[in-house]
Amino acid sequence: MKQLIQIRILYFALLIIVMAVVQSCNDEWEQHYTAKNDFVSDKTLWDAISTNPDLTIFSQLLKENGYDKILSGSQMYTVWAPVDSSLQHYDFTNKDIVKEFIGNHIARLSYSVLGLIDEKVTMLNTKVLRLKYTDGKFLFGNIEIIERNNVVNNGILHTLKSEVAFYPNIWEYLPKNAEIDSVYKYLYSFNQIVFDEKHSIPGDVNESGQLVYLDSVFINSNKMFRTVGYLNNEDSTYSILLPNNKAWNSSYAKIKNYFKFFNQNQSVADTLQRHYTTLALVRDLSFSNSMQIAPTDSMISTSGNIFYTPSYLFDNAKTLSVSNGKIFISDSLLFNHYDSWNKKINVEAEKISGRENTLSTVFSRSSAGSVIVPGISGNKYIEVTPTSTASNPTITFEIPNTLSANYNIYCVFVPKTINNTPVSDLKPCKVYYQLTYMKENGLSTTQNFTTGNYISEKDKLHKMLVTSNFKFPFANYGQDVVSVKLKVISNVKQSETTQYTRDMLIDCIILEPVQ
């Protein structure tokens, strides 16, 4: 019995010790996140800042920009305030610089500075700064915190040895350098300023019952972000080529020749040329770092174009680092036209839209299971058969998005071996072509191509050259009405039917830009 009592006493003693340890841990945990709540002042952040003799410059900036009201409210903030002695060199006459500066030193919520801290803090200007303990010092954005954890009723005030440097992201940098104002003005011309309710600071309700914001935050909505990337996003990183004004002008002069349009109204033609030229100029400037697998071998732009051994693109460019990547300012853009704005055009034969046929029936076929599959575009092709034994079938394909450029034009034929035709019955098809396009006078014309060796290979895929180095006088890029068409016409005489077939198996039409 005595032994049982001793065991119970020992048990209760251990239980009391464990509860004390747990309570101690809870107290430390609570202390970490409340930043010594036992000593919370009844002052506001604005009270603490405005009465501190070492923060008079910072205090004045806050008041001039309405932050005295914001920091007197009930919403919780953490402020990292640089002392006066570090701000003597600053020119605060520029409102944009002041906005960047203030937003770089205030964050929503409470961040106490305790223990071996190492965390990221999102500031009012969306910059992400590091708060950490290292080498015996607490640092914020690599600046030493000289006074910490001044806890007031609407947040926490820390005092910094000097200001935290503002590092612009790519989008913020654009208007800061007059050397690149051509690309800056173009990209910013698509800006739509949108109210950001999430990051705005609410105030009181006015007489009309509407919420009035103490600090209204507006963000850029820009459709060019879908092309060049979200260059204002601090969570993404990019490498971007920015042409200086010299490079912008020289590239524009070169590219515009590819976008020569015809319109009865010349101003419309000029507008189309200007629109598509500038779009082509910027579409491959930006490279998202998250999209690159082997950047020394190849890089893919935000528009999806691939550039192999891409180091040449950045030759002699001036490099600088920003908060979301690197900027390369160049006085010449070195893109090859066929890698960027003048890409190969591939028209799939099985595409019904923009296709016409006469004296024939058209069947869409799959190449699944065939040994020729790797060479057939999209794994599909069409079979064009005559409606009678005496007719030569024809099929016409619209070719959209041609530029005023030189092309090699091909028609790709599929051999009948794909549908297990006996070797003894294999016959090539014999064709000629008609190409319809717009002439220099703006009128549509049709050119026949009959003198070439237009006989397909009977037992293998055949990329047949229709014509080489053909120049279209006008671009048809992005237009609803397609002015360029290629007609494929069976050219088998009745006396040649034992030698050639009138059936045509076609994979696609290809226009390759001349390099």
Phi, psi and omega in degrees: 000316179299322180294323180294319179297319179298320180295318180294319178299316179298320180298312181293327177296315179296321180297318179296319179297313180299316180297324179294318179296315180300316180297321179298317179297316179299320179297318180293318179298315179296319180297321180300319185266346177256355179052058176060059182300339179297340184247023180294128179279155175274005177283165172262169175302320180295321176301313184295321182285312187291339180261000180271117184295344179269359185237030185292321180292314179298318179299317180297317178299316180299315182294318180297339183246018172081007183279350174297323178288317182298316183276003173258357183276190184269345182288142186276134177222159166242131182242131172252107190256120176283141182287159185303319186299338181269355188249008184296331184275351188284138172260106184260025178277340180272117184297324179295320179295320179298316180298317178297318183296309181297313181297341181274357184233007180228137176228152173288157178074180183252131177234102176277155182247099185216147170063204181273063186285145173201097181214163179262140182237127177271122184273173179300330180272012178074000174294147178251117183244152184265129174251120188206162173250125181206140177052039176079009181229150170267128183237144173231117186057036182068012176254136184290135174272117185264336171223134187227158171060045169277095188272124177239183190283351177230029175148202184225139177246130171240148179249132183255151178294327177204176182288154174276126182297139177267119177253113181292152168276181184302316184294321179289332182286329187311311182282358185272349185235110182296341181295337184240026187288348176291310179289326177298312182295323180293309183294320181288343180294344180265004182297138167231117183278123185239135179293129180256093184297325184299319184259003177276156185256113183285149177240228182267171175268132181279183184298335180271004180082014181262141179287129178257132183264132176290324177222108180268122180259131178240141181237161179277129166248118189220120185294342179288344176300330179290341179262308186264357182098163182276080188290351177264003185269122180283346183270354180243156178233142184225156163247124186229134172272125177241112179290134171288178186299325177297313180294323178300311183294317181291322178292320178300316181298327180282314186289327186298336179294338178279345185239053176270117184251154172251132173206143179303328176264107186298329179295327176294315178299319180293322179295317178298317180298314181296318182297308185285332177293311181293324177296318178295326183294324186260348193296334183243025180282332192248141180229114178287126183296333180288344182268351187268127180263312179223077189299339177285335180268318180201153175226142180249129181283168180294344176270355175101359179278143183254135179237120184271148188039065195281000185302332181297334181296333186255008181303132174064014178279147175276127188252137171214150181265141175231179189292340180233037174142208181231144177249135177241108181267122188236148175262013172199135175264126192255018179298139167281135185301325184282349174267343189241267189273346183243072187273163174300140178254127180235117179254112181288129183296330183284352179289118186287321182298132179078019182237136178228150177218152177227153178052034187202165171238137185245128177241135174271129184239153175256143179264010182304132178088355182269149177290346181271356186312312185303336183265352185266124184294124178069007180060024177221155177208175177242153173243120182253118182240145180291150179280346177211164181289347183258359187253146172261117183288155174227154174213137184241136181241129169287141179240099184278164169064031173286149177255168174280078188212175180264135181228150162264127187251132183231152168237126184260119181258144178256134180284156181287354175298340182293333178250029173061032174295132179304145182303324182295337182261001182291127176221141176285161172261154182236126188223172161219175190228153170231125180250123179254134181200178181262127180280177180300332180275004177086001180265147178285140179221158178237129180246129179272142174237098188239345189266356179281173177273076188267063178236125186282160172286133186277345186230014177204161178300136186230113174272092188275127178283121177277308177200152182248150174054042181275130183256124172272124182297326183233151174281147174238026187289129173071013184266147181291322179265119182273121184263350182255127180220146175238122178257130176255124188235124175296136187233052184250119177287161181299329181282353184251007186291341176280342183260326183232158175254147176270352174289139179234121175256111188240132179270306184193169172248134183235133171243114180256126178297139179287128183276000000 
